[in-house]
Coordinates of C-alpha atoms in Angstrom, one line a residue:
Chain E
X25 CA 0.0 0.0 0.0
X26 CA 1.4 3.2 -0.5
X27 CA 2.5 6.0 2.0
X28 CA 3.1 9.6 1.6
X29 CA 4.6 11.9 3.9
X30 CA 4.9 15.8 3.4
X31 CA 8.0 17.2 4.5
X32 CA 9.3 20.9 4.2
X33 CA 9.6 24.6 5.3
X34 CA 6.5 25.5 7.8
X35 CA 7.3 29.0 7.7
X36 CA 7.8 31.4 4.3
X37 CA 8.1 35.1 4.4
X38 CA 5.5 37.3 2.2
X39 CA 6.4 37.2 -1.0
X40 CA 8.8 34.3 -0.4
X41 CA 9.0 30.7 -2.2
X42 CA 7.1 27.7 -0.3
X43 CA 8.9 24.2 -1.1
X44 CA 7.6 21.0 0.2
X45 CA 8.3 17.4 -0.8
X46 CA 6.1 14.7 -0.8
X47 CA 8.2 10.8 0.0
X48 CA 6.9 8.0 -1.6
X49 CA 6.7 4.4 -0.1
X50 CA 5.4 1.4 -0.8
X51 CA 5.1 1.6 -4.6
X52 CA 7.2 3.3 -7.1
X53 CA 7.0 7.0 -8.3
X54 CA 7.2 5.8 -12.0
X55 CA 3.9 3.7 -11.7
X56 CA 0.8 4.3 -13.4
X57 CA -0.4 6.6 -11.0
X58 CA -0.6 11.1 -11.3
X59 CA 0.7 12.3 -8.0
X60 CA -1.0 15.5 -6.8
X61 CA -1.0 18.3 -4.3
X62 CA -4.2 19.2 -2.3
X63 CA -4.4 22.4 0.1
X64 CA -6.7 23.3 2.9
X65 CA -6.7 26.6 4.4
X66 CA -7.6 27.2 8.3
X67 CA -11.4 27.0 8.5
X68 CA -11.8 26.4 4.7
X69 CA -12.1 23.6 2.6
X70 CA -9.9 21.6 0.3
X71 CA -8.3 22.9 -3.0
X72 CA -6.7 20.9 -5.8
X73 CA -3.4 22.6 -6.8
X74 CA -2.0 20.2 -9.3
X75 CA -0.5 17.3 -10.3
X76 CA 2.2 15.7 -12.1
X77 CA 3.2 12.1 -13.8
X78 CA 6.2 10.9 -13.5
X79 CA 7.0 11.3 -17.3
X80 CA 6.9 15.1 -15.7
X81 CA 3.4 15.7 -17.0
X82 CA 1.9 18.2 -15.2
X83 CA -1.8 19.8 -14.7
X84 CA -2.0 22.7 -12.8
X85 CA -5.3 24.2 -11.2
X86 CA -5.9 27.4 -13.9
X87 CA -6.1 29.8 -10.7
X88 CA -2.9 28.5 -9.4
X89 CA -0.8 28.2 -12.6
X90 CA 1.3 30.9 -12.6
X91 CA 2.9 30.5 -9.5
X92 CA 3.3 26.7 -9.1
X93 CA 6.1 24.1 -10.1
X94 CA 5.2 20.3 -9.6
X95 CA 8.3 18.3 -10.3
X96 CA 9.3 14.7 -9.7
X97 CA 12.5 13.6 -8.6
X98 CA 12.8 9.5 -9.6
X99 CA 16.0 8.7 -7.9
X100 CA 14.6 9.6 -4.5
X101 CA 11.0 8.0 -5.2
X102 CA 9.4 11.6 -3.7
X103 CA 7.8 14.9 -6.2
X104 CA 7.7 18.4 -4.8
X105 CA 6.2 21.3 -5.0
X106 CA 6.8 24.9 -5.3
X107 CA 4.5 28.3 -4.7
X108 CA 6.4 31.4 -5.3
X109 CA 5.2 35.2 -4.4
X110 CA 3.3 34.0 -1.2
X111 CA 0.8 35.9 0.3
X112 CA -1.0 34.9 4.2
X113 CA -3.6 33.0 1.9
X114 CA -1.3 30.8 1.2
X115 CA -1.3 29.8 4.5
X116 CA -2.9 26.1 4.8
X117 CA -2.4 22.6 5.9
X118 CA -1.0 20.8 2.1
X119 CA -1.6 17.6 1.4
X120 CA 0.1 15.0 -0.9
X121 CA -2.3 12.3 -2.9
X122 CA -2.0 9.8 -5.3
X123 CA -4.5 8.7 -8.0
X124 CA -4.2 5.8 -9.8
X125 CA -3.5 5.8 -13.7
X126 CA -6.8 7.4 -15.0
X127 CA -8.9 6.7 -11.9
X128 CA -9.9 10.7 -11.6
X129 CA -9.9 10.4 -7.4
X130 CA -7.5 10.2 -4.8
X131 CA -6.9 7.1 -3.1
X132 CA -4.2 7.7 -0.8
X133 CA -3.1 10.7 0.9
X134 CA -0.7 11.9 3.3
X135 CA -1.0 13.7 6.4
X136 CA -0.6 16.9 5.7
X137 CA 1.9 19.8 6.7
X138 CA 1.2 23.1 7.5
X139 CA 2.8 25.9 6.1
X140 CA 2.2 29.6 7.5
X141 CA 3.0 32.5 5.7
X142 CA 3.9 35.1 7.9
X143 CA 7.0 37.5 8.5
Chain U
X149 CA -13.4 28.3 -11.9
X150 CA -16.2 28.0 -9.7
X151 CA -15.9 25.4 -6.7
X152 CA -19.2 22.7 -6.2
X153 CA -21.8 23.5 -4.0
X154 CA -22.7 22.1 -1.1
X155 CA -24.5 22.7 2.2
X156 CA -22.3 24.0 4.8
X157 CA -23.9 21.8 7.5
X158 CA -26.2 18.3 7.6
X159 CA -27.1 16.9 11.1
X160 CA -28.9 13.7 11.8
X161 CA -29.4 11.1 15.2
X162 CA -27.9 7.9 15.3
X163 CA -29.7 5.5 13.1
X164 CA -30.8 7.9 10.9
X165 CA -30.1 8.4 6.8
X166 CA -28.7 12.1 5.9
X167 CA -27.8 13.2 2.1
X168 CA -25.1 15.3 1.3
X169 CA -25.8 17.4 -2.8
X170 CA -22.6 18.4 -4.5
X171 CA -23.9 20.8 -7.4
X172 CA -22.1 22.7 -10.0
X173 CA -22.1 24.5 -13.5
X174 CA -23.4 22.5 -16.0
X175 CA -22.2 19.0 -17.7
X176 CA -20.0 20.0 -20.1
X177 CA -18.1 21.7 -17.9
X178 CA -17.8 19.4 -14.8
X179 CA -17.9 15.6 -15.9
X180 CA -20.2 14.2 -12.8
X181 CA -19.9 10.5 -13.8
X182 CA -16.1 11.1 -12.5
X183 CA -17.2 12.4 -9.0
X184 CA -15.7 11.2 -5.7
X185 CA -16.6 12.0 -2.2
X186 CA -13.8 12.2 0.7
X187 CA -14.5 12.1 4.4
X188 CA -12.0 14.0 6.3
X189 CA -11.7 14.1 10.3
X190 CA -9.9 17.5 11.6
X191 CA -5.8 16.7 11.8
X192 CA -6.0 13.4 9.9
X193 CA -5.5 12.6 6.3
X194 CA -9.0 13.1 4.3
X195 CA -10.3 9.5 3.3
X196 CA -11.7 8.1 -0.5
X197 CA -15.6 7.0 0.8
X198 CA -16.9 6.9 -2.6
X199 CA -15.6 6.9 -6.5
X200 CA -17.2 7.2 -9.9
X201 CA -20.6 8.6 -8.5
X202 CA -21.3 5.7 -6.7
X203 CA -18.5 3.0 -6.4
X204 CA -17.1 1.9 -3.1
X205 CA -13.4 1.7 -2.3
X206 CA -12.4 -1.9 -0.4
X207 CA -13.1 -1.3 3.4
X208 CA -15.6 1.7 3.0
X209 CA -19.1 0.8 4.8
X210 CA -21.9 0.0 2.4
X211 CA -23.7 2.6 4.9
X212 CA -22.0 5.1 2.8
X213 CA -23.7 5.3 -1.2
X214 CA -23.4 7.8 -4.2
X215 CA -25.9 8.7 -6.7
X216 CA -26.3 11.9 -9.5
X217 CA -28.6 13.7 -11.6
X218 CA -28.1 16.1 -14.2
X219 CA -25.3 18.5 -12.4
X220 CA -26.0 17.5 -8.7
X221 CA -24.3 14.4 -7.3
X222 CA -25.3 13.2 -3.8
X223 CA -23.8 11.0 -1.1
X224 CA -26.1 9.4 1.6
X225 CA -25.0 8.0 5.3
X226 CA -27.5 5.2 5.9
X227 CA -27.6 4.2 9.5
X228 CA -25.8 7.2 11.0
X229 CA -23.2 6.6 13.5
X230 CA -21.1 8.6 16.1
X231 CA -17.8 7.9 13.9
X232 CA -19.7 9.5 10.9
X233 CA -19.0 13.1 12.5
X234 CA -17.3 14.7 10.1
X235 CA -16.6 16.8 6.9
X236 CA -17.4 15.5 4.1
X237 CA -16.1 17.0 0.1
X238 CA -16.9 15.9 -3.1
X239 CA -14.5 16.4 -6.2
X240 CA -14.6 16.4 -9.6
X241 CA -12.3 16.6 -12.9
X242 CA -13.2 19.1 -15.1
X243 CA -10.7 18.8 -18.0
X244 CA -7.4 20.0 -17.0
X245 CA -7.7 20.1 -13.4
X246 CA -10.0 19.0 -10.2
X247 CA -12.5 20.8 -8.1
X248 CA -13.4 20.3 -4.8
X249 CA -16.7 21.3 -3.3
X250 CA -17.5 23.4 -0.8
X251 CA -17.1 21.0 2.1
X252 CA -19.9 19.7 4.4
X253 CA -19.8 19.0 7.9
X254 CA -21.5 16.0 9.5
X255 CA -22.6 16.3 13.2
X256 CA -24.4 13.0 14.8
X257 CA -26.7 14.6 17.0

Protein backbone atom coordinates (compact mmCIF):
# COMPACT_ATOMS: atom_id res chain seq x y z
CA UNK A 1 0.00 0.00 0.00
CA UNK A 2 1.41 3.21 -0.46
CA UNK A 3 2.50 6.02 1.97
CA UNK A 4 3.09 9.65 1.64
CA UNK A 5 4.56 11.87 3.88
CA UNK A 6 4.90 15.78 3.36
CA UNK A 7 8.01 17.21 4.46
CA UNK A 8 9.25 20.85 4.20
CA UNK A 9 9.56 24.60 5.31
CA UNK A 10 6.55 25.47 7.77
CA UNK A 11 7.30 28.96 7.74
CA UNK A 12 7.82 31.36 4.31
CA UNK A 13 8.06 35.06 4.36
CA UNK A 14 5.48 37.32 2.24
CA UNK A 15 6.44 37.20 -0.99
CA UNK A 16 8.79 34.28 -0.41
CA UNK A 17 8.98 30.70 -2.20
CA UNK A 18 7.14 27.66 -0.30
CA UNK A 19 8.86 24.25 -1.06
CA UNK A 20 7.59 20.99 0.21
CA UNK A 21 8.27 17.39 -0.82
CA UNK A 22 6.06 14.65 -0.77
CA UNK A 23 8.21 10.82 -0.02
CA UNK A 24 6.93 8.03 -1.58
CA UNK A 25 6.72 4.42 -0.10
CA UNK A 26 5.38 1.36 -0.81
CA UNK A 27 5.13 1.64 -4.55
CA UNK A 28 7.23 3.34 -7.12
CA UNK A 29 6.95 6.97 -8.30
CA UNK A 30 7.18 5.84 -11.98
CA UNK A 31 3.89 3.67 -11.74
CA UNK A 32 0.83 4.29 -13.41
CA UNK A 33 -0.38 6.64 -10.96
CA UNK A 34 -0.57 11.06 -11.32
CA UNK A 35 0.69 12.35 -8.00
CA UNK A 36 -1.04 15.51 -6.79
CA UNK A 37 -1.01 18.25 -4.34
CA UNK A 38 -4.17 19.20 -2.33
CA UNK A 39 -4.36 22.45 0.15
CA UNK A 40 -6.72 23.29 2.90
CA UNK A 41 -6.71 26.56 4.42
CA UNK A 42 -7.61 27.16 8.34
CA UNK A 43 -11.42 26.97 8.49
CA UNK A 44 -11.82 26.42 4.66
CA UNK A 45 -12.07 23.62 2.56
CA UNK A 46 -9.89 21.56 0.27
CA UNK A 47 -8.29 22.86 -2.96
CA UNK A 48 -6.67 20.90 -5.76
CA UNK A 49 -3.37 22.63 -6.82
CA UNK A 50 -2.04 20.24 -9.29
CA UNK A 51 -0.52 17.27 -10.31
CA UNK A 52 2.19 15.67 -12.07
CA UNK A 53 3.16 12.07 -13.78
CA UNK A 54 6.24 10.87 -13.52
CA UNK A 55 7.03 11.33 -17.31
CA UNK A 56 6.90 15.12 -15.72
CA UNK A 57 3.40 15.65 -17.04
CA UNK A 58 1.90 18.17 -15.20
CA UNK A 59 -1.79 19.76 -14.68
CA UNK A 60 -2.03 22.67 -12.77
CA UNK A 61 -5.33 24.18 -11.16
CA UNK A 62 -5.87 27.36 -13.92
CA UNK A 63 -6.12 29.80 -10.66
CA UNK A 64 -2.93 28.52 -9.44
CA UNK A 65 -0.76 28.17 -12.62
CA UNK A 66 1.25 30.93 -12.55
CA UNK A 67 2.92 30.53 -9.47
CA UNK A 68 3.29 26.65 -9.07
CA UNK A 69 6.08 24.11 -10.07
CA UNK A 70 5.20 20.34 -9.55
CA UNK A 71 8.31 18.31 -10.33
CA UNK A 72 9.34 14.74 -9.66
CA UNK A 73 12.49 13.61 -8.59
CA UNK A 74 12.76 9.53 -9.57
CA UNK A 75 16.01 8.65 -7.87
CA UNK A 76 14.60 9.61 -4.52
CA UNK A 77 11.00 8.04 -5.17
CA UNK A 78 9.43 11.65 -3.72
CA UNK A 79 7.84 14.92 -6.22
CA UNK A 80 7.74 18.40 -4.83
CA UNK A 81 6.17 21.27 -4.99
CA UNK A 82 6.79 24.91 -5.31
CA UNK A 83 4.47 28.28 -4.73
CA UNK A 84 6.42 31.42 -5.32
CA UNK A 85 5.22 35.15 -4.35
CA UNK A 86 3.31 34.04 -1.18
CA UNK A 87 0.82 35.91 0.29
CA UNK A 88 -0.97 34.86 4.19
CA UNK A 89 -3.56 32.98 1.89
CA UNK A 90 -1.31 30.78 1.22
CA UNK A 91 -1.32 29.82 4.48
CA UNK A 92 -2.88 26.13 4.82
CA UNK A 93 -2.44 22.59 5.92
CA UNK A 94 -1.01 20.84 2.12
CA UNK A 95 -1.61 17.61 1.44
CA UNK A 96 0.07 15.04 -0.92
CA UNK A 97 -2.34 12.26 -2.86
CA UNK A 98 -1.97 9.84 -5.31
CA UNK A 99 -4.55 8.67 -8.04
CA UNK A 100 -4.24 5.84 -9.75
CA UNK A 101 -3.53 5.84 -13.69
CA UNK A 102 -6.77 7.41 -15.03
CA UNK A 103 -8.92 6.67 -11.88
CA UNK A 104 -9.91 10.69 -11.58
CA UNK A 105 -9.85 10.39 -7.43
CA UNK A 106 -7.46 10.21 -4.78
CA UNK A 107 -6.86 7.13 -3.11
CA UNK A 108 -4.17 7.68 -0.76
CA UNK A 109 -3.11 10.72 0.91
CA UNK A 110 -0.69 11.88 3.28
CA UNK A 111 -0.97 13.67 6.42
CA UNK A 112 -0.62 16.91 5.71
CA UNK A 113 1.89 19.78 6.69
CA UNK A 114 1.20 23.14 7.45
CA UNK A 115 2.82 25.93 6.07
CA UNK A 116 2.23 29.57 7.53
CA UNK A 117 2.99 32.47 5.70
CA UNK A 118 3.88 35.12 7.94
CA UNK A 119 6.99 37.52 8.51
CA UNK B 1 -13.39 28.31 -11.86
CA UNK B 2 -16.15 28.01 -9.71
CA UNK B 3 -15.90 25.41 -6.75
CA UNK B 4 -19.18 22.71 -6.16
CA UNK B 5 -21.81 23.52 -3.99
CA UNK B 6 -22.66 22.13 -1.06
CA UNK B 7 -24.53 22.73 2.23
CA UNK B 8 -22.34 23.99 4.78
CA UNK B 9 -23.88 21.83 7.55
CA UNK B 10 -26.21 18.31 7.62
CA UNK B 11 -27.08 16.86 11.10
CA UNK B 12 -28.93 13.67 11.82
CA UNK B 13 -29.41 11.08 15.21
CA UNK B 14 -27.92 7.91 15.35
CA UNK B 15 -29.72 5.54 13.07
CA UNK B 16 -30.80 7.89 10.92
CA UNK B 17 -30.10 8.39 6.81
CA UNK B 18 -28.72 12.10 5.89
CA UNK B 19 -27.79 13.16 2.09
CA UNK B 20 -25.12 15.32 1.28
CA UNK B 21 -25.81 17.39 -2.79
CA UNK B 22 -22.65 18.43 -4.49
CA UNK B 23 -23.94 20.80 -7.38
CA UNK B 24 -22.13 22.72 -10.01
CA UNK B 25 -22.15 24.45 -13.48
CA UNK B 26 -23.40 22.53 -16.00
CA UNK B 27 -22.23 19.04 -17.67
CA UNK B 28 -19.98 19.97 -20.07
CA UNK B 29 -18.14 21.67 -17.91
CA UNK B 30 -17.76 19.40 -14.77
CA UNK B 31 -17.94 15.59 -15.89
CA UNK B 32 -20.20 14.22 -12.77
CA UNK B 33 -19.86 10.53 -13.77
CA UNK B 34 -16.05 11.15 -12.47
CA UNK B 35 -17.17 12.37 -9.05
CA UNK B 36 -15.66 11.17 -5.75
CA UNK B 37 -16.55 12.00 -2.18
CA UNK B 38 -13.83 12.23 0.67
CA UNK B 39 -14.47 12.06 4.43
CA UNK B 40 -12.04 14.03 6.31
CA UNK B 41 -11.72 14.14 10.32
CA UNK B 42 -9.92 17.45 11.60
CA UNK B 43 -5.83 16.70 11.81
CA UNK B 44 -6.01 13.45 9.94
CA UNK B 45 -5.55 12.57 6.26
CA UNK B 46 -8.97 13.05 4.27
CA UNK B 47 -10.35 9.51 3.33
CA UNK B 48 -11.75 8.09 -0.48
CA UNK B 49 -15.64 7.03 0.76
CA UNK B 50 -16.89 6.90 -2.56
CA UNK B 51 -15.60 6.92 -6.51
CA UNK B 52 -17.18 7.24 -9.87
CA UNK B 53 -20.62 8.59 -8.54
CA UNK B 54 -21.34 5.74 -6.65
CA UNK B 55 -18.49 2.95 -6.36
CA UNK B 56 -17.11 1.89 -3.06
CA UNK B 57 -13.39 1.66 -2.29
CA UNK B 58 -12.36 -1.86 -0.40
CA UNK B 59 -13.09 -1.28 3.42
CA UNK B 60 -15.57 1.73 2.99
CA UNK B 61 -19.07 0.81 4.84
CA UNK B 62 -21.90 -0.05 2.39
CA UNK B 63 -23.65 2.63 4.87
CA UNK B 64 -22.04 5.09 2.80
CA UNK B 65 -23.72 5.30 -1.22
CA UNK B 66 -23.43 7.79 -4.25
CA UNK B 67 -25.87 8.67 -6.72
CA UNK B 68 -26.34 11.93 -9.51
CA UNK B 69 -28.64 13.70 -11.57
CA UNK B 70 -28.13 16.12 -14.20
CA UNK B 71 -25.32 18.46 -12.43
CA UNK B 72 -25.97 17.49 -8.72
CA UNK B 73 -24.31 14.40 -7.27
CA UNK B 74 -25.25 13.24 -3.84
CA UNK B 75 -23.77 11.04 -1.10
CA UNK B 76 -26.13 9.39 1.59
CA UNK B 77 -25.05 7.99 5.26
CA UNK B 78 -27.49 5.20 5.90
CA UNK B 79 -27.56 4.18 9.49
CA UNK B 80 -25.85 7.22 11.03
CA UNK B 81 -23.23 6.57 13.51
CA UNK B 82 -21.07 8.56 16.06
CA UNK B 83 -17.85 7.85 13.86
CA UNK B 84 -19.66 9.48 10.86
CA UNK B 85 -18.96 13.10 12.49
CA UNK B 86 -17.28 14.69 10.06
CA UNK B 87 -16.63 16.80 6.88
CA UNK B 88 -17.43 15.45 4.09
CA UNK B 89 -16.14 16.98 0.11
CA UNK B 90 -16.89 15.91 -3.10
CA UNK B 91 -14.52 16.39 -6.21
CA UNK B 92 -14.57 16.41 -9.63
CA UNK B 93 -12.28 16.58 -12.91
CA UNK B 94 -13.19 19.09 -15.12
CA UNK B 95 -10.71 18.78 -18.05
CA UNK B 96 -7.43 19.96 -17.03
CA UNK B 97 -7.75 20.13 -13.37
CA UNK B 98 -10.02 19.04 -10.17
CA UNK B 99 -12.49 20.84 -8.05
CA UNK B 100 -13.43 20.34 -4.84
CA UNK B 101 -16.75 21.29 -3.28
CA UNK B 102 -17.51 23.37 -0.80
CA UNK B 103 -17.08 20.95 2.06
CA UNK B 104 -19.92 19.66 4.37
CA UNK B 105 -19.78 19.04 7.93
CA UNK B 106 -21.51 16.01 9.49
CA UNK B 107 -22.60 16.27 13.20
CA UNK B 108 -24.44 12.99 14.85
CA UNK B 109 -26.70 14.63 16.98
Amino acid sequence: QVQLLESGTGLVKPSGTLSLTCAVSGGSISSTNWWSWVRQPPGKGLEWIGQIYHNGNTNYNPSLESRVTISVDKSKNQFSLKLSSVTAADTAVYYCASQYSNSYYFDYWGQGTLVTVSS
Amino acid sequence: QSALTQPASVSGSPGQSITISCTGPRSDVVNYDLVSWYQHHPGKAPKLMIFAVNKRPSGVSARFSGSKSGNTASLTISGLQAEDEADYYCCSYAGSYYVFGTGTKVTVL
